[in-house]
mmCIF file of C-alpha atoms in Angstrom:
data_model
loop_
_atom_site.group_PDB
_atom_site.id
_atom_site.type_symbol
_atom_site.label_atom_id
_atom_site.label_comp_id
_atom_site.label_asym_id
_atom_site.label_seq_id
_atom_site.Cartn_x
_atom_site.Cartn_y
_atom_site.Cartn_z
ATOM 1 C CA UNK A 1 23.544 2.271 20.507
ATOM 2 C CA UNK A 2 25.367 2.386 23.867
ATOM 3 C CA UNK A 3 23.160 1.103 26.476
ATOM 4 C CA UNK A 4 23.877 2.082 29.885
ATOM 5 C CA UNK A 5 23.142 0.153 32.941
ATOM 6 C CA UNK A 6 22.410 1.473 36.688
ATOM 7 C CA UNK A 7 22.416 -0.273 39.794
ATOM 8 C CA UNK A 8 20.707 -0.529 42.384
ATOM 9 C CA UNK A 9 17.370 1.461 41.128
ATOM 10 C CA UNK A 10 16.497 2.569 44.513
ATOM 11 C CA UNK A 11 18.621 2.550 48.054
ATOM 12 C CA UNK A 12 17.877 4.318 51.006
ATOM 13 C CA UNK A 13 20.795 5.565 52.866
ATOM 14 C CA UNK A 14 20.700 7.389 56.684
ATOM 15 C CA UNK A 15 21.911 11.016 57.026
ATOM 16 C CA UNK A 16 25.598 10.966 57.170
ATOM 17 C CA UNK A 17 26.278 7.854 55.716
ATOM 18 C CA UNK A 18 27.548 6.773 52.057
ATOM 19 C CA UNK A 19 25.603 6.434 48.757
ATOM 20 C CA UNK A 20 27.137 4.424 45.941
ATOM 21 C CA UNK A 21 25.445 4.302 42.404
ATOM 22 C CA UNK A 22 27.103 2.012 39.753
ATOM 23 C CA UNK A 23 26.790 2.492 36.305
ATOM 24 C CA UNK A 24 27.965 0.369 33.061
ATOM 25 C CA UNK A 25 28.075 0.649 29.316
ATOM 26 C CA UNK A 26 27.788 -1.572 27.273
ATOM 27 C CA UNK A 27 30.811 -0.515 25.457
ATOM 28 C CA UNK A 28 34.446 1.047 26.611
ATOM 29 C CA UNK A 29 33.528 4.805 26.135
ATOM 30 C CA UNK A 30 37.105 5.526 27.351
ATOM 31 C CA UNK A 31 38.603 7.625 24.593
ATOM 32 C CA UNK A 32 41.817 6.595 24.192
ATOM 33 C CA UNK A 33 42.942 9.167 22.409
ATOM 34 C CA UNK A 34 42.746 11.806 25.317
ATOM 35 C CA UNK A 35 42.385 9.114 28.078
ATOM 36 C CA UNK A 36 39.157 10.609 28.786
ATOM 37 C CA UNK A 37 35.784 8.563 29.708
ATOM 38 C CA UNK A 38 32.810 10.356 28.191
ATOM 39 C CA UNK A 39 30.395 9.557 31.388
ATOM 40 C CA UNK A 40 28.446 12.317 33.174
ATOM 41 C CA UNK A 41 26.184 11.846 35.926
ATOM 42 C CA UNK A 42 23.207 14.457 36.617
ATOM 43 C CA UNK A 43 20.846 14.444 39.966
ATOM 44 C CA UNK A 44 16.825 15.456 39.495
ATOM 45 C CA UNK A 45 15.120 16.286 41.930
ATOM 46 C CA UNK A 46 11.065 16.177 41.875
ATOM 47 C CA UNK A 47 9.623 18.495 39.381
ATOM 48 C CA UNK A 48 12.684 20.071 38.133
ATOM 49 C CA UNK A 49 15.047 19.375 35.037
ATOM 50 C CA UNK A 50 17.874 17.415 35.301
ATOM 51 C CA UNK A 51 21.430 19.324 37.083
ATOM 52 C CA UNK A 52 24.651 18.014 35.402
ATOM 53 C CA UNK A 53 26.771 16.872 38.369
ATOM 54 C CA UNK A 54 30.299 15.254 37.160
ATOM 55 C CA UNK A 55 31.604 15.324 33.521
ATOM 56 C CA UNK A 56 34.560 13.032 32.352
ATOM 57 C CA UNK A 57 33.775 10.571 35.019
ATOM 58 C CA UNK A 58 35.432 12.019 37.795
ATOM 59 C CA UNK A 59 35.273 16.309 36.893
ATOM 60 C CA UNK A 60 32.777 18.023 39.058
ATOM 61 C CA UNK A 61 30.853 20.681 37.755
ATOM 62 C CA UNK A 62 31.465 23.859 39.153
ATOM 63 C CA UNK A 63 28.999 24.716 42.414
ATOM 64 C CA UNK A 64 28.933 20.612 43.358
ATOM 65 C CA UNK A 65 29.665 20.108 46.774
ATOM 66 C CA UNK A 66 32.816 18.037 46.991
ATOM 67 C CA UNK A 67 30.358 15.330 48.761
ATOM 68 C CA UNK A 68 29.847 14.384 44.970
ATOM 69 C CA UNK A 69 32.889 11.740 43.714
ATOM 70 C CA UNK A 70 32.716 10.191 40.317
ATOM 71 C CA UNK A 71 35.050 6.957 39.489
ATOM 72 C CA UNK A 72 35.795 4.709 37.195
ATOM 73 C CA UNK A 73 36.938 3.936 33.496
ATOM 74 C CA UNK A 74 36.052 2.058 30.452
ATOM 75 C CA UNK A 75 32.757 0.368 31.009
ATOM 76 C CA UNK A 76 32.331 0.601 34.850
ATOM 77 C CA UNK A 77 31.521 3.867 36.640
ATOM 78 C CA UNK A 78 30.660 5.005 40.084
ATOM 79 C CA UNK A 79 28.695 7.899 41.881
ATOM 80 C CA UNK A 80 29.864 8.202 45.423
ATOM 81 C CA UNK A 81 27.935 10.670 47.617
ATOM 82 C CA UNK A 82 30.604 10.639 51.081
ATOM 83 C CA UNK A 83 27.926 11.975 53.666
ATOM 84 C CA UNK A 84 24.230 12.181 52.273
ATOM 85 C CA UNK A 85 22.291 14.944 53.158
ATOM 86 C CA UNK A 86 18.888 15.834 53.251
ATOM 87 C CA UNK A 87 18.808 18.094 49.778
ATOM 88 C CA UNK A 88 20.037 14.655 48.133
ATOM 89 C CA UNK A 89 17.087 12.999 48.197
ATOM 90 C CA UNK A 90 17.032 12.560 43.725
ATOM 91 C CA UNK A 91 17.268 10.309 41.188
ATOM 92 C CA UNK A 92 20.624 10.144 39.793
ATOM 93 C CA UNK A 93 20.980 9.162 36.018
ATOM 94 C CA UNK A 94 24.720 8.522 34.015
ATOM 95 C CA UNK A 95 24.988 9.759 30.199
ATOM 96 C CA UNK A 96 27.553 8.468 27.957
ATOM 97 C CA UNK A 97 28.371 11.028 25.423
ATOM 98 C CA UNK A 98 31.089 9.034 23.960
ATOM 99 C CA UNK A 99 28.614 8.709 20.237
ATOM 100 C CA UNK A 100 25.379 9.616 18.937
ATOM 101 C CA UNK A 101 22.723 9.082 19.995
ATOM 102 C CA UNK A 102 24.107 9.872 23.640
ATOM 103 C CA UNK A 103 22.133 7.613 25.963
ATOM 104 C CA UNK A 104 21.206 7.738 30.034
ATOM 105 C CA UNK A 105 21.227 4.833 32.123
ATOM 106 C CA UNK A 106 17.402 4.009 33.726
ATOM 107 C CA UNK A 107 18.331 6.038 36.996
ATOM 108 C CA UNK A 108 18.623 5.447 40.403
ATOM 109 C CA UNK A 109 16.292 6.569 43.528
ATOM 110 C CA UNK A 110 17.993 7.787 46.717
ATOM 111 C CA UNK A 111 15.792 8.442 50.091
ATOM 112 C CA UNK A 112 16.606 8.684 53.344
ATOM 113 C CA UNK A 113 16.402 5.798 55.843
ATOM 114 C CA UNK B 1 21.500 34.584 34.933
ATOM 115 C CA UNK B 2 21.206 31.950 32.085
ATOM 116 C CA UNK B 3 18.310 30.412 31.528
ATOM 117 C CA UNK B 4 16.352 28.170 29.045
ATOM 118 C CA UNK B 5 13.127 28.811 28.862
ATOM 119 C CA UNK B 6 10.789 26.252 26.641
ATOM 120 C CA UNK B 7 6.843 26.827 25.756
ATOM 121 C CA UNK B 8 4.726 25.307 22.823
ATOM 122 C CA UNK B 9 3.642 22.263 24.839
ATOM 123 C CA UNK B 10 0.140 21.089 25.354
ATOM 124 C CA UNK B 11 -2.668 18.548 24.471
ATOM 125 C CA UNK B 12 -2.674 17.485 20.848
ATOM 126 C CA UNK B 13 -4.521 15.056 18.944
ATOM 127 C CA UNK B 14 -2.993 11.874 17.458
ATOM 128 C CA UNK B 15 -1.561 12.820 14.031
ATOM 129 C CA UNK B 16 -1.371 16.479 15.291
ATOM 130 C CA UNK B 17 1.790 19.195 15.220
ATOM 131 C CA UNK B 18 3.156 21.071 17.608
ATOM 132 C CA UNK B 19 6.029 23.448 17.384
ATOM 133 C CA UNK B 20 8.209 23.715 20.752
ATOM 134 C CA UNK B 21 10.650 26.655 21.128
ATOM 135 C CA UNK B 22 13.191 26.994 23.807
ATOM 136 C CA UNK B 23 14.401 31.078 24.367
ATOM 137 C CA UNK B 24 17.758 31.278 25.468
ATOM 138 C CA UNK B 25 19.579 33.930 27.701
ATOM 139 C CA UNK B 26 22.441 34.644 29.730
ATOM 140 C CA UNK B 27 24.939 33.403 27.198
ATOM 141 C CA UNK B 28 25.938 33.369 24.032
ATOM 142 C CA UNK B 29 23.248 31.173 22.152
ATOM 143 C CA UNK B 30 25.278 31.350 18.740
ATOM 144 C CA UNK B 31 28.473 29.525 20.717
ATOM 145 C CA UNK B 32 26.467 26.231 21.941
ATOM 146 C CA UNK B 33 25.279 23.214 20.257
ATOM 147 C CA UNK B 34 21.469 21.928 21.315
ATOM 148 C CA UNK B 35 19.580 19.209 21.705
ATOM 149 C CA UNK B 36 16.206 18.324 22.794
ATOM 150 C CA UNK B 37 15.711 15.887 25.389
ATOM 151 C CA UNK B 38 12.267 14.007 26.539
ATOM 152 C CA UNK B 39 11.136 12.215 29.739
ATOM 153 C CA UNK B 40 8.031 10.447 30.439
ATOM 154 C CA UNK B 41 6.824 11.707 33.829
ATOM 155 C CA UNK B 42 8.639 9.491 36.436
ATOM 156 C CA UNK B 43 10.741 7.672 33.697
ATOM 157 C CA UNK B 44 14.073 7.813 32.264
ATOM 158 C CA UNK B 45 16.063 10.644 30.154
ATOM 159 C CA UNK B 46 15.803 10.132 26.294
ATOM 160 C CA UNK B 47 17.512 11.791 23.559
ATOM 161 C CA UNK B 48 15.386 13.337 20.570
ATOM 162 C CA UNK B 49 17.596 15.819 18.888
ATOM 163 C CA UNK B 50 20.887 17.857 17.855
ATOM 164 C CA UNK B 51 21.881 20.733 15.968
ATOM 165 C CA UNK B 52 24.864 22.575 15.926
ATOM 166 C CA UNK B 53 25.905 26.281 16.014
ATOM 167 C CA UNK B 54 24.605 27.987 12.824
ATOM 168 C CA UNK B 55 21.877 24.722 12.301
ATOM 169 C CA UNK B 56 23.868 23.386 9.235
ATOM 170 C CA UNK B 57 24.472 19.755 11.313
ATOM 171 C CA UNK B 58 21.021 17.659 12.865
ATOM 172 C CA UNK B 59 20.292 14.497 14.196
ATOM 173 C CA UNK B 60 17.457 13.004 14.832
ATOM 174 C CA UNK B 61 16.988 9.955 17.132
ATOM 175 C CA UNK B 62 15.835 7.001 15.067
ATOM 176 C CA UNK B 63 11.984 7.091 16.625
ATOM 177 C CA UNK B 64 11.468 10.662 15.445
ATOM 178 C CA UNK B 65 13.116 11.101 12.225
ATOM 179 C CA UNK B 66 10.832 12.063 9.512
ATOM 180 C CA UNK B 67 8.390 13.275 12.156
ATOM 181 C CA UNK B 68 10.846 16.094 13.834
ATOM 182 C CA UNK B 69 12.607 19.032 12.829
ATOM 183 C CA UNK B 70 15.179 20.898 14.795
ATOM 184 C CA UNK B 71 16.142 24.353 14.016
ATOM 185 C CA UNK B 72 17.706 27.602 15.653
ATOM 186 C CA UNK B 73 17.461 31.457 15.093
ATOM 187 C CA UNK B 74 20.654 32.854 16.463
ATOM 188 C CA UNK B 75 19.301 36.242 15.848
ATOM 189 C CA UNK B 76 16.131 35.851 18.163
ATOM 190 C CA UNK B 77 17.956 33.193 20.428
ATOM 191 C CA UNK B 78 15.835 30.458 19.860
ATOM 192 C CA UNK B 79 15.730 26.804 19.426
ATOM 193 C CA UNK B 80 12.840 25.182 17.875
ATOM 194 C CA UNK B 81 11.615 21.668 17.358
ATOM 195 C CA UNK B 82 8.778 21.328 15.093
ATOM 196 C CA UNK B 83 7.008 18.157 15.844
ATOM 197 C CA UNK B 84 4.452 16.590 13.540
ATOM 198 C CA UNK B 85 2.732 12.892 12.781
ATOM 199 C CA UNK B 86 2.299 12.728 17.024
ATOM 200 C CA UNK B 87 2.039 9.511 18.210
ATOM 201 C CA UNK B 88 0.559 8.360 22.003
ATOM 202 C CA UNK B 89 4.305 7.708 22.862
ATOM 203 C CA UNK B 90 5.734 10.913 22.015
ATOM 204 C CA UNK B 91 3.539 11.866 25.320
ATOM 205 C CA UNK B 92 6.113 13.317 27.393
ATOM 206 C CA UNK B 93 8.099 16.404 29.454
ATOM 207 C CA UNK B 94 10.125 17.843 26.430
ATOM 208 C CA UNK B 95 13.454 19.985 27.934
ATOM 209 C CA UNK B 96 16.161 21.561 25.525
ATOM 210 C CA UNK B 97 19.472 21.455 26.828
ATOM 211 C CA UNK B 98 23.000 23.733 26.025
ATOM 212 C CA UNK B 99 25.365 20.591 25.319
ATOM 213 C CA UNK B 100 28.651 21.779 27.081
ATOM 214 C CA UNK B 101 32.377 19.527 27.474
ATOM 215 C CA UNK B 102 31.846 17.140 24.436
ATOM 216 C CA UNK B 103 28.309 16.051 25.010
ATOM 217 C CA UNK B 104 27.394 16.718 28.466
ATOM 218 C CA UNK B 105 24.299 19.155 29.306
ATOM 219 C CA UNK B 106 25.451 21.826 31.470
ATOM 220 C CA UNK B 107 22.136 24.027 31.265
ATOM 221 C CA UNK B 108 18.552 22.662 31.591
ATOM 222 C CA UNK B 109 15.301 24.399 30.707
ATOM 223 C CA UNK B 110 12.210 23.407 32.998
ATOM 224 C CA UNK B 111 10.677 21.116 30.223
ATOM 225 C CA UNK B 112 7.470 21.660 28.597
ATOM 226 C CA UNK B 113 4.815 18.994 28.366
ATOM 227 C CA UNK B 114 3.037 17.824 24.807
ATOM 228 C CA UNK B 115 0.141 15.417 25.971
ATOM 229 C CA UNK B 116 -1.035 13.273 22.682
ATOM 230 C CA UNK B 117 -4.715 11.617 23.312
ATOM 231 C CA UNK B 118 -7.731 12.028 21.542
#
């Protein structure tokens, strides 16, 4: 199985600022094939299901403010939000869907400062 | 609007069943693969299940096979996972999931909970 690795678990960013979230497979799940990395990243707020945020690394989901970047390729991704606001207070999780089973990283807490 | 709407959950006994379904609407059920995803209340995403469009492909992670069973009515627009043997660590939030571009899930239901203590 691909195990996926977040980083930090929690940070606490001020209103405004920048959020980064790193996450890392264990394996390449670049498909070289179509050049495409099979990484999505979802946000979950408290109490509700997970909301599917960036697909192919770097695609944003339609409705996603364009405050949500995704980076990154082969085994090393990144979740940028450029100017947190308040409604981003989450926990952020990557999925690799590059085989089965498909796998989520352990997640990562952002609060306000 | 389309939603995913699960029930079935609740408080079962060790060595109990439960069957979960998960009513679909807004789109067209028959055109997605599903899967069934759980999540221990404050814990991380994990993946239980698969099945494809007409339920002829399954998959099973490897700490539920033999226990679970997937399946799908297209004509009532309903997924279903039949889940038997509990165990204290099935305990969890259970959410099906419309698997969109390649493996992604673009559509959430709000999760139902199955609670397994005697």
């Amino acid at each position: 199985d691909i195990v996926m690795t977040q980083s930090p678990d929690s940070l606490a960013v001020s209103l405004g600022e920048r959020a980064t979230i790193n996450c890392k497979s264990s394996q390449s799940i670049l498909n070289s094939s179509n050049n495409k990395n099979y990484l999505g990243w979802y946000q979950q707020k408290p109490g509700q299901p997970p909301k599917l945020l960036i697909y192919w690394a770097s695609t944003r989901e339609s409705g996603v403010p364009d405050r949500f970047s995704g980076s990154g390729s082969g085994t090393d991704f990144t979740l940028t939000i450029s100017s947190l606001q308040a409604e981003d207070v989450a926990v952020y999780f990557c999925q690799q869907f590059f085989n089965t089973p498909i796998t989520f990283g352990g997640g990562t807490r952002v609060d306000i400062k | 609007e389309m939603q995913l709407v699960e029930s079935g959950g609740g408080l079962v006994q060790p060595g109990g069943s439960q069957r979960l379904s998960c009513a679909a609407s807004g789109f067209t059920f028959r055109n997605s693969w599903m899967y069934w995803i759980r999540q221990v209340p404050g814990k991380g995403l994990v993946w239980v299940s698969s099945i494809d469009y007409d339920g002829s492909v399954t998959m099973y992670a490897d700490s539920v096979k033999g226990r679970f069973t997937i399946s799908r009515d297209n004509a009532k627009n309903t997924l279903y996972l039949q889940i038997n043997s509990l165990r204290a660590e099935d305990t969890a939030i259970y959410f099906c999931g419309r698997v969109g571009v390649a493996g992604v899930i673009n559509l959430w239901g709000q999760g139902t909970l199955v609670a397994v203590s005697s």
